[in-house]
């Protein structure tokens, strides 16, 4: 039995409306011009503090505080959908392997989302950064997860849609499966051990990599 670590945003769920909408509101709350939500898809995946820095915000922490107010208090975190076929894929894979969440989203939010959308039932543990930014780096997050679960990375695979997921997997000597339906369209995932185009492809590909 192997272990599968799942990215959340862009891999299991499509969080675009909630994330980009909250980013726009945060920028506007600071009196800044905000890009159109369609031009903010690149913020889905990395730590948002880094994204606000990249947007040129003078006080990224203030922007993040506004973002969290909109995202949590106004329900932006639930303004997302589970990709078609994901629940079925998770059910199949869970019968063969241990599964955990490994997301750049703070686990305080991730756990509410996975519970709300029925994804938590498939996971043994859910790992994400602390609200203070501890383990924002996904490689550090996976190191923590491996230590916490006493798991050999040689028997693991990370599934994600962005180069942050791939780089994190490589940082801990873990295999990586890239998915094409998320927000990593411009990312270089050529070093992935496998690429999948539909959730239905996941069980077979993961079984091959972990056999």
CSV table of N, CA, C and O in Angstrom, one decimal, residues 148-200:
chain,number,residue,atom,x,y,z
A,148,UNK,N,5.7,13.5,10.1
A,148,UNK,CA,4.5,13.4,11.0
A,148,UNK,C,3.9,12.0,10.8
A,148,UNK,O,3.5,11.4,11.8
A,149,UNK,N,3.9,11.5,9.6
A,149,UNK,CA,3.3,10.2,9.3
A,149,UNK,C,4.3,9.0,9.3
A,149,UNK,O,3.9,7.9,9.0
A,150,UNK,N,5.6,9.4,9.5
A,150,UNK,CA,6.7,8.4,9.4
A,150,UNK,C,6.6,7.6,8.1
A,150,UNK,O,6.6,6.3,8.1
A,151,UNK,N,6.5,8.3,7.0
A,151,UNK,CA,6.3,7.7,5.7
A,151,UNK,C,7.6,7.8,4.8
A,151,UNK,O,8.2,8.8,4.8
A,152,UNK,N,7.9,6.7,4.1
A,152,UNK,CA,9.1,6.7,3.2
A,152,UNK,C,8.6,7.4,1.9
A,152,UNK,O,7.7,6.9,1.3
A,153,UNK,N,9.3,8.5,1.5
A,153,UNK,CA,8.8,9.1,0.2
A,153,UNK,C,8.9,8.3,-1.0
A,153,UNK,O,8.3,8.5,-2.0
A,154,UNK,N,9.8,7.2,-0.9
A,154,UNK,CA,9.9,6.3,-2.0
A,154,UNK,C,8.6,5.5,-2.4
A,154,UNK,O,8.5,5.0,-3.5
A,155,UNK,N,7.7,5.5,-1.4
A,155,UNK,CA,6.4,4.8,-1.6
A,155,UNK,C,5.3,5.8,-1.8
A,155,UNK,O,4.1,5.4,-1.5
A,156,UNK,N,5.6,7.1,-2.2
A,156,UNK,CA,4.6,8.1,-2.2
A,156,UNK,C,4.5,8.7,-3.6
A,156,UNK,O,5.5,8.7,-4.4
A,157,UNK,N,3.4,9.4,-3.9
A,157,UNK,CA,3.2,10.2,-5.1
A,157,UNK,C,2.5,11.4,-4.7
A,157,UNK,O,1.5,11.4,-3.9
A,158,UNK,N,2.9,12.5,-5.3
A,158,UNK,CA,2.2,13.8,-5.1
A,158,UNK,C,1.4,14.1,-6.4
A,158,UNK,O,1.9,13.9,-7.5
A,159,UNK,N,0.2,14.5,-6.2
A,159,UNK,CA,-0.7,14.8,-7.4
A,159,UNK,C,-1.0,16.3,-7.4
A,159,UNK,O,-1.5,16.8,-6.4
A,160,UNK,N,-0.7,17.0,-8.4
A,160,UNK,CA,-1.0,18.4,-8.5
A,160,UNK,C,-1.0,19.0,-9.9
A,160,UNK,O,-0.8,18.3,-10.9
A,161,UNK,N,-1.3,20.3,-10.0
A,161,UNK,CA,-1.5,21.0,-11.3
A,161,UNK,C,-0.5,22.0,-11.5
A,161,UNK,O,-0.4,22.6,-12.6
A,162,UNK,N,0.4,22.4,-10.5
A,162,UNK,CA,1.3,23.5,-10.7
A,162,UNK,C,2.8,23.0,-10.4
A,162,UNK,O,3.0,22.0,-9.8
A,163,UNK,N,3.7,23.9,-10.9
A,163,UNK,CA,5.1,23.5,-10.8
A,163,UNK,C,5.5,23.6,-9.3
A,163,UNK,O,6.5,22.9,-8.9
A,164,UNK,N,4.8,24.3,-8.5
A,164,UNK,CA,5.0,24.3,-7.0
A,164,UNK,C,4.9,22.9,-6.5
A,164,UNK,O,5.6,22.4,-5.6
A,165,UNK,N,3.9,22.1,-7.0
A,165,UNK,CA,3.6,20.8,-6.5
A,165,UNK,C,4.8,19.8,-7.0
A,165,UNK,O,5.3,19.0,-6.3
A,166,UNK,N,5.2,20.0,-8.3
A,166,UNK,CA,6.2,19.2,-8.8
A,166,UNK,C,7.5,19.5,-8.1
A,166,UNK,O,8.3,18.5,-7.7
A,167,UNK,N,7.9,20.7,-7.9
A,167,UNK,CA,9.1,21.1,-7.2
A,167,UNK,C,9.1,20.5,-5.8
A,167,UNK,O,10.2,20.1,-5.3
A,168,UNK,N,8.0,20.6,-5.1
A,168,UNK,CA,7.9,20.1,-3.7
A,168,UNK,C,8.1,18.6,-3.7
A,168,UNK,O,8.9,18.1,-2.8
A,169,UNK,N,7.5,17.9,-4.6
A,169,UNK,CA,7.7,16.4,-4.7
A,169,UNK,C,9.2,16.1,-4.9
A,169,UNK,O,9.7,15.2,-4.3
A,170,UNK,N,9.8,16.8,-5.8
A,170,UNK,CA,11.2,16.5,-6.1
A,170,UNK,C,12.1,16.8,-4.9
A,170,UNK,O,13.1,16.2,-4.7
A,171,UNK,N,11.7,17.9,-4.2
A,171,UNK,CA,12.5,18.3,-3.0
A,171,UNK,C,12.6,17.2,-2.0
A,171,UNK,O,13.6,17.1,-1.2
A,172,UNK,N,11.6,16.3,-1.9
A,172,UNK,CA,11.6,15.2,-0.9
A,172,UNK,C,11.7,13.8,-1.6
A,172,UNK,O,11.4,12.8,-1.0
A,173,UNK,N,12.1,13.8,-2.9
A,173,UNK,CA,12.3,12.5,-3.6
A,173,UNK,C,11.1,11.7,-3.7
A,173,UNK,O,11.0,10.5,-3.5
A,174,UNK,N,10.0,12.4,-4.1
A,174,UNK,CA,8.7,11.8,-4.2
A,174,UNK,C,8.3,11.8,-5.7
A,174,UNK,O,8.6,12.7,-6.4
A,175,UNK,N,7.5,10.8,-6.1
A,175,UNK,CA,7.0,10.8,-7.5
A,175,UNK,C,5.9,11.9,-7.6
A,175,UNK,O,5.3,12.3,-6.7
A,176,UNK,N,5.7,12.3,-8.9
A,176,UNK,CA,4.7,13.3,-9.1
A,176,UNK,C,3.9,13.0,-10.3
A,176,UNK,O,4.4,12.6,-11.4
A,177,UNK,N,2.6,13.2,-10.2
A,177,UNK,CA,1.6,13.1,-11.3
A,177,UNK,C,1.0,14.5,-11.5
A,177,UNK,O,0.4,15.1,-10.6
A,178,UNK,N,1.1,15.0,-12.7
A,178,UNK,CA,0.5,16.2,-13.1
A,178,UNK,C,-0.9,16.1,-13.7
A,178,UNK,O,-1.1,15.1,-14.4
A,179,UNK,N,-1.8,17.0,-13.3
A,179,UNK,CA,-3.1,17.0,-13.9
A,179,UNK,C,-3.3,18.2,-14.8
A,179,UNK,O,-2.8,19.2,-14.6
A,180,UNK,N,-4.0,18.0,-15.9
A,180,UNK,CA,-4.1,19.0,-17.0
A,180,UNK,C,-5.3,19.9,-16.8
A,180,UNK,O,-5.4,20.9,-17.6
A,181,UNK,N,-6.2,19.6,-15.9
A,181,UNK,CA,-7.5,20.4,-15.8
A,181,UNK,C,-7.4,21.6,-14.8
A,181,UNK,O,-8.3,22.3,-14.6
A,182,UNK,N,-6.2,21.8,-14.2
A,182,UNK,CA,-6.1,22.8,-13.2
A,182,UNK,C,-5.6,24.1,-13.8
A,182,UNK,O,-6.0,24.5,-14.9
A,183,UNK,N,-4.7,24.8,-13.0
A,183,UNK,CA,-4.3,26.2,-13.4
A,183,UNK,C,-2.8,26.2,-13.7
A,183,UNK,O,-2.2,27.3,-13.6
A,184,UNK,N,-2.2,25.1,-14.1
A,184,UNK,CA,-0.8,25.1,-14.4
A,184,UNK,C,-0.5,25.0,-15.9
A,184,UNK,O,0.5,24.5,-16.3
A,185,UNK,N,-1.4,25.6,-16.7
A,185,UNK,CA,-1.3,25.5,-18.1
A,185,UNK,C,0.0,26.0,-18.7
A,185,UNK,O,0.6,25.5,-19.6
A,186,UNK,N,0.5,27.1,-18.0
A,186,UNK,CA,1.8,27.7,-18.5
A,186,UNK,C,3.0,27.1,-17.7
A,186,UNK,O,4.1,27.5,-18.0
A,187,UNK,N,2.8,26.3,-16.7
A,187,UNK,CA,3.9,25.7,-15.9
A,187,UNK,C,4.6,24.6,-16.7
A,187,UNK,O,3.9,23.8,-17.5
A,188,UNK,N,5.8,24.4,-16.5
A,188,UNK,CA,6.6,23.4,-17.0
A,188,UNK,C,6.5,22.1,-16.1
A,188,UNK,O,7.2,22.1,-15.1
A,189,UNK,N,5.7,21.2,-16.6
A,189,UNK,CA,5.6,19.9,-15.8
A,189,UNK,C,6.2,18.8,-16.5
A,189,UNK,O,5.8,17.6,-16.3
A,190,UNK,N,7.1,19.1,-17.4
A,190,UNK,CA,7.7,18.0,-18.3
A,190,UNK,C,8.5,17.0,-17.5
A,190,UNK,O,8.7,15.9,-18.0
A,191,UNK,N,8.9,17.3,-16.2
A,191,UNK,CA,9.6,16.4,-15.4
A,191,UNK,C,8.7,15.4,-14.6
A,191,UNK,O,9.1,14.6,-13.8
A,192,UNK,N,7.4,15.6,-14.8
A,192,UNK,CA,6.4,14.7,-14.1
A,192,UNK,C,6.6,13.3,-14.5
A,192,UNK,O,7.0,12.9,-15.6
A,193,UNK,N,6.4,12.4,-13.5
A,193,UNK,CA,6.5,10.9,-13.8
A,193,UNK,C,5.3,10.5,-14.6
A,193,UNK,O,5.4,9.5,-15.3
A,194,UNK,N,4.2,11.2,-14.6
A,194,UNK,CA,3.0,10.9,-15.5
A,194,UNK,C,2.2,12.2,-15.5
A,194,UNK,O,2.2,13.0,-14.6
A,195,UNK,N,1.4,12.3,-16.6
A,195,UNK,CA,0.4,13.4,-16.8
A,195,UNK,C,-0.9,12.7,-17.0
A,195,UNK,O,-1.0,11.7,-17.8
A,196,UNK,N,-2.0,13.2,-16.4
A,196,UNK,CA,-3.3,12.7,-16.7
A,196,UNK,C,-4.2,13.8,-17.2
A,196,UNK,O,-4.1,14.9,-16.8
A,197,UNK,N,-5.1,13.4,-18.1
A,197,UNK,CA,-6.0,14.4,-18.7
A,197,UNK,C,-7.4,14.4,-18.1
A,197,UNK,O,-8.2,15.3,-18.3
A,198,UNK,N,-7.8,13.3,-17.4
A,198,UNK,CA,-9.1,13.2,-16.8
A,198,UNK,C,-9.0,12.5,-15.4
A,198,UNK,O,-8.1,11.7,-15.2
A,199,UNK,N,-9.8,12.9,-14.5
A,199,UNK,CA,-9.8,12.2,-13.2
A,199,UNK,C,-9.9,10.7,-13.3
A,199,UNK,O,-9.4,9.9,-12.5
A,200,UNK,N,-10.6,10.2,-14.3
A,200,UNK,CA,-10.8,8.8,-14.5
A,200,UNK,C,-9.5,8.0,-14.7
A,200,UNK,O,-9.4,6.8,-14.5
